[in-house]
Tab-separated table of N, CA, C and O in Angstrom:
chain	number	residue	atom	x	y	z
A	1	MET	N	16.142	19.176	28.992
A	1	MET	CA	16.647	20.261	29.793
A	1	MET	C	16.596	19.807	31.247
A	1	MET	O	15.589	19.276	31.686
A	2	GLU	N	17.648	20.000	31.982
A	2	GLU	CA	17.714	19.531	33.367
A	2	GLU	C	17.114	20.490	34.377
A	2	GLU	O	16.568	20.062	35.379
A	3	ARG	N	17.261	21.793	34.134
A	3	ARG	CA	16.807	22.774	35.115
A	3	ARG	C	15.797	23.722	34.492
A	3	ARG	O	15.947	24.148	33.349
A	4	GLN	N	14.815	24.065	35.261
A	4	GLN	CA	13.795	24.995	34.820
A	4	GLN	C	14.364	26.399	34.671
A	4	GLN	O	15.296	26.789	35.374
A	5	GLY	N	13.829	27.169	33.728
A	5	GLY	CA	14.189	28.564	33.597
A	5	GLY	C	15.351	28.872	32.668
A	5	GLY	O	15.731	30.029	32.520
A	6	LEU	N	15.940	27.862	32.027
A	6	LEU	CA	17.064	28.122	31.128
A	6	LEU	C	16.602	28.759	29.820
A	6	LEU	O	17.336	29.520	29.203
A	7	VAL	N	15.411	28.408	29.378
A	7	VAL	CA	14.762	29.048	28.230
A	7	VAL	C	13.299	29.235	28.579
A	7	VAL	O	12.782	28.600	29.503
A	8	LYS	N	12.619	30.109	27.839
A	8	LYS	CA	11.182	30.308	28.079
A	8	LYS	C	10.460	30.314	26.743
A	8	LYS	O	11.073	30.507	25.683
A	9	ILE	N	9.154	30.088	26.783
A	9	ILE	CA	8.339	30.067	25.585
A	9	ILE	C	8.486	31.394	24.855
A	9	ILE	O	8.441	32.455	25.463
A	10	GLY	N	8.706	31.323	23.554
A	10	GLY	CA	8.895	32.505	22.729
A	10	GLY	C	10.345	32.847	22.460
A	10	GLY	O	10.641	33.641	21.573
A	11	ASP	N	11.270	32.255	23.217
A	11	ASP	CA	12.693	32.506	22.981
A	11	ASP	C	13.104	31.988	21.603
A	11	ASP	O	12.678	30.912	21.176
A	12	VAL	N	13.921	32.749	20.910
A	12	VAL	CA	14.552	32.298	19.677
A	12	VAL	C	15.889	31.695	20.077
A	12	VAL	O	16.672	32.336	20.781
A	13	VAL	N	16.114	30.433	19.682
A	13	VAL	CA	17.322	29.729	20.110
A	13	VAL	C	18.117	29.243	18.905
A	13	VAL	O	17.566	28.953	17.851
A	14	ASP	N	19.420	29.167	19.077
A	14	ASP	CA	20.316	28.582	18.081
A	14	ASP	C	20.575	27.139	18.469
A	14	ASP	O	20.678	26.814	19.664
A	15	VAL	N	20.661	26.259	17.476
A	15	VAL	CA	20.951	24.855	17.743
A	15	VAL	C	22.194	24.427	16.971
A	15	VAL	O	22.479	24.939	15.890
A	16	THR	N	22.915	23.483	17.548
A	16	THR	CA	24.079	22.884	16.915
A	16	THR	C	23.752	21.427	16.637
A	16	THR	O	23.248	20.721	17.513
A	17	GLU	N	24.048	20.976	15.427
A	17	GLU	CA	23.781	19.590	15.040
A	17	GLU	C	24.981	18.716	15.368
A	17	GLU	O	26.125	19.096	15.138
A	18	ARG	N	24.694	17.536	15.936
A	18	ARG	CA	25.724	16.527	16.183
A	18	ARG	C	25.316	15.278	15.429
A	18	ARG	O	24.199	14.798	15.588
A	19	GLU	N	26.226	14.756	14.634
A	19	GLU	CA	25.934	13.579	13.836
A	19	GLU	C	26.527	12.346	14.497
A	19	GLU	O	27.654	12.349	14.965
A	20	GLY	N	25.743	11.301	14.548
A	20	GLY	CA	26.169	10.020	15.103
A	20	GLY	C	25.239	8.966	14.532
A	20	GLY	O	24.895	9.016	13.350
A	21	PHE	N	24.787	8.021	15.350
A	21	PHE	CA	23.806	7.028	14.905
A	21	PHE	C	22.536	7.738	14.445
A	21	PHE	O	21.958	7.414	13.427
A	22	ASN	N	22.106	8.722	15.211
A	22	ASN	CA	21.013	9.627	14.862
A	22	ASN	C	21.565	11.044	14.915
A	22	ASN	O	22.634	11.281	15.442
A	23	TYR	N	20.800	11.974	14.392
A	23	TYR	CA	21.189	13.375	14.533
A	23	TYR	C	20.699	13.878	15.876
A	23	TYR	O	19.590	13.568	16.313
A	24	SER	N	21.525	14.640	16.556
A	24	SER	CA	21.165	15.266	17.824
A	24	SER	C	21.304	16.764	17.675
A	24	SER	O	22.152	17.236	16.921
A	25	TYR	N	20.490	17.494	18.422
A	25	TYR	CA	20.544	18.945	18.380
A	25	TYR	C	20.673	19.484	19.781
A	25	TYR	O	19.969	19.055	20.687
A	26	ILE	N	21.588	20.405	19.960
A	26	ILE	CA	21.821	21.018	21.266
A	26	ILE	C	21.393	22.470	21.177
A	26	ILE	O	21.832	23.196	20.289
A	27	ILE	N	20.511	22.879	22.095
A	27	ILE	CA	20.149	24.285	22.189
A	27	ILE	C	21.319	24.979	22.856
A	27	ILE	O	21.727	24.615	23.951
A	28	GLU	N	21.880	25.945	22.174
A	28	GLU	CA	23.059	26.650	22.686
A	28	GLU	C	22.671	27.783	23.628
A	28	GLU	O	21.649	28.420	23.403
A	29	PRO	N	23.435	27.995	24.652
A	29	PRO	CA	24.671	27.316	25.039
A	29	PRO	C	24.386	26.100	25.917
A	29	PRO	O	24.130	26.239	27.109
A	30	ALA	N	24.343	24.926	25.335
A	30	ALA	CA	24.188	23.628	26.005
A	30	ALA	C	23.055	23.603	27.020
A	30	ALA	O	23.219	23.172	28.149
A	31	VAL	N	21.879	24.032	26.592
A	31	VAL	CA	20.702	24.047	27.467
A	31	VAL	C	19.971	22.715	27.411
A	31	VAL	O	19.570	22.171	28.422
A	32	ALA	N	19.792	22.183	26.209
A	32	ALA	CA	19.040	20.936	26.026
A	32	ALA	C	19.488	20.285	24.733
A	32	ALA	O	20.071	20.923	23.877
A	33	MET	N	19.178	18.986	24.582
A	33	MET	CA	19.496	18.313	23.335
A	33	MET	C	18.361	17.402	22.927
A	33	MET	O	17.522	17.034	23.746
A	34	SER	N	18.309	17.052	21.641
A	34	SER	CA	17.221	16.266	21.109
A	34	SER	C	17.714	15.288	20.056
A	34	SER	O	18.364	15.681	19.110
A	35	PRO	N	17.384	13.997	20.202
A	35	PRO	CA	17.693	13.026	19.145
A	35	PRO	C	16.488	12.902	18.205
A	35	PRO	O	15.619	12.078	18.402
A	36	ARG	N	16.414	13.699	17.199
A	36	ARG	CA	15.284	13.710	16.274
A	36	ARG	C	15.768	13.664	14.837
A	36	ARG	O	16.951	13.552	14.573
A	37	HIS	N	14.818	13.778	13.925
A	37	HIS	CA	15.163	13.816	12.502
A	37	HIS	C	16.000	15.055	12.192
A	37	HIS	O	16.040	15.991	12.966
A	38	ARG	N	16.625	15.017	11.055
A	38	ARG	CA	17.550	16.097	10.700
A	38	ARG	C	16.800	17.382	10.338
A	38	ARG	O	15.868	17.382	9.563
A	39	HIS	N	17.252	18.498	10.905
A	39	HIS	CA	16.698	19.819	10.613
A	39	HIS	C	17.595	20.540	9.625
A	39	HIS	O	18.807	20.379	9.650
A	40	LYS	N	17.002	21.362	8.784
A	40	LYS	CA	17.784	22.207	7.885
A	40	LYS	C	18.121	23.529	8.564
A	40	LYS	O	19.178	24.083	8.374
A	41	SER	N	17.193	24.032	9.357
A	41	SER	CA	17.363	25.315	10.023
A	41	SER	C	18.197	25.158	11.286
A	41	SER	O	18.121	24.145	11.968
A	42	LYS	N	18.983	26.136	11.590
A	42	LYS	CA	19.823	26.111	12.794
A	42	LYS	C	19.299	27.081	13.856
A	42	LYS	O	19.983	27.386	14.819
A	43	GLN	N	18.055	27.552	13.671
A	43	GLN	CA	17.455	28.454	14.644
A	43	GLN	C	15.971	28.114	14.750
A	43	GLN	O	15.324	27.827	13.753
A	44	GLY	N	15.457	28.109	15.976
A	44	GLY	CA	14.052	27.795	16.206
A	44	GLY	C	13.470	28.657	17.299
A	44	GLY	O	14.180	29.413	17.963
A	45	VAL	N	12.151	28.512	17.502
A	45	VAL	CA	11.435	29.276	18.518
A	45	VAL	C	10.833	28.282	19.510
A	45	VAL	O	10.186	27.311	19.110
A	46	ILE	N	11.036	28.521	20.805
A	46	ILE	CA	10.481	27.656	21.849
A	46	ILE	C	8.965	27.826	21.877
A	46	ILE	O	8.462	28.932	22.041
A	47	LYS	N	8.237	26.709	21.697
A	47	LYS	CA	6.776	26.739	21.675
A	47	LYS	C	6.154	26.193	22.957
A	47	LYS	O	5.055	26.571	23.316
A	48	ASP	N	6.847	25.284	23.641
A	48	ASP	CA	6.288	24.691	24.855
A	48	ASP	C	7.425	24.088	25.671
A	48	ASP	O	8.459	23.700	25.132
A	49	ILE	N	7.214	24.012	26.970
A	49	ILE	CA	8.137	23.341	27.885
A	49	ILE	C	7.290	22.445	28.776
A	49	ILE	O	6.377	22.915	29.440
A	50	GLN	N	7.581	21.151	28.752
A	50	GLN	CA	6.808	20.180	29.516
A	50	GLN	C	7.712	19.504	30.533
A	50	GLN	O	8.843	19.145	30.226
A	51	GLU	N	7.189	19.306	31.744
A	51	GLU	CA	7.954	18.646	32.799
A	51	GLU	C	7.394	17.253	33.036
A	51	GLU	O	6.182	17.052	33.047
A	52	ASN	N	8.297	16.278	33.186
A	52	ASN	CA	7.888	14.940	33.605
A	52	ASN	C	8.943	14.402	34.566
A	52	ASN	O	9.834	15.136	34.985
A	53	SER	N	8.871	13.131	34.895
A	53	SER	CA	9.787	12.550	35.881
A	53	SER	C	11.242	12.532	35.415
A	53	SER	O	12.152	12.420	36.230
A	54	ARG	N	11.495	12.667	34.122
A	54	ARG	CA	12.856	12.638	33.592
A	54	ARG	C	13.455	14.021	33.423
A	54	ARG	O	14.622	14.161	33.081
A	55	GLY	N	12.662	15.055	33.607
A	55	GLY	CA	13.179	16.414	33.441
A	55	GLY	C	12.210	17.273	32.661
A	55	GLY	O	11.004	17.064	32.699
A	56	PHE	N	12.740	18.219	31.919
A	56	PHE	CA	11.933	19.154	31.145
A	56	PHE	C	12.138	18.884	29.660
A	56	PHE	O	13.265	18.709	29.211
A	57	TYR	N	11.042	18.836	28.911
A	57	TYR	CA	11.110	18.662	27.479
A	57	TYR	C	10.791	19.995	26.814
A	57	TYR	O	9.765	20.607	27.097
A	58	VAL	N	11.686	20.423	25.934
A	58	VAL	CA	11.541	21.705	25.247
A	58	VAL	C	11.048	21.416	23.828
A	58	VAL	O	11.672	20.636	23.094
A	59	ILE	N	9.934	22.010	23.456
A	59	ILE	CA	9.378	21.857	22.116
A	59	ILE	C	9.698	23.134	21.344
A	59	ILE	O	9.324	24.223	21.752
A	60	ALA	N	10.436	22.982	20.238
A	60	ALA	CA	10.825	24.132	19.421
A	60	ALA	C	10.261	23.955	18.016
A	60	ALA	O	10.120	22.851	17.523
A	61	GLU	N	9.952	25.075	17.385
A	61	GLU	CA	9.455	25.071	16.020
A	61	GLU	C	10.534	25.653	15.115
A	61	GLU	O	11.139	26.682	15.433
A	62	PHE	N	10.766	24.975	13.994
A	62	PHE	CA	11.783	25.384	13.036
A	62	PHE	C	11.121	25.782	11.732
A	62	PHE	O	10.198	25.130	11.274
A	63	ASP	N	11.599	26.845	11.118
A	63	ASP	CA	11.074	27.340	9.855
A	63	ASP	C	11.729	26.572	8.716
A	63	ASP	O	12.801	26.931	8.245
A	64	GLU	N	11.086	25.490	8.297
A	64	GLU	CA	11.641	24.651	7.220
A	64	GLU	C	10.587	24.390	6.184
A	64	GLU	O	9.519	24.015	6.437
């Protein structure tokens, strides 16, 4: 996530899967994306937001 405040802890978010070399997930509407393992669920809950020198990392939990 590039800018602070686009999502907050506890928000329920929808994700869109993009297939390529790896699977990527975009928090809609285009808030953040993640190159991780494939998820079955298309909705998750924001559990944490961490800031570092590259931006903000959004940690979401999926019911799978």
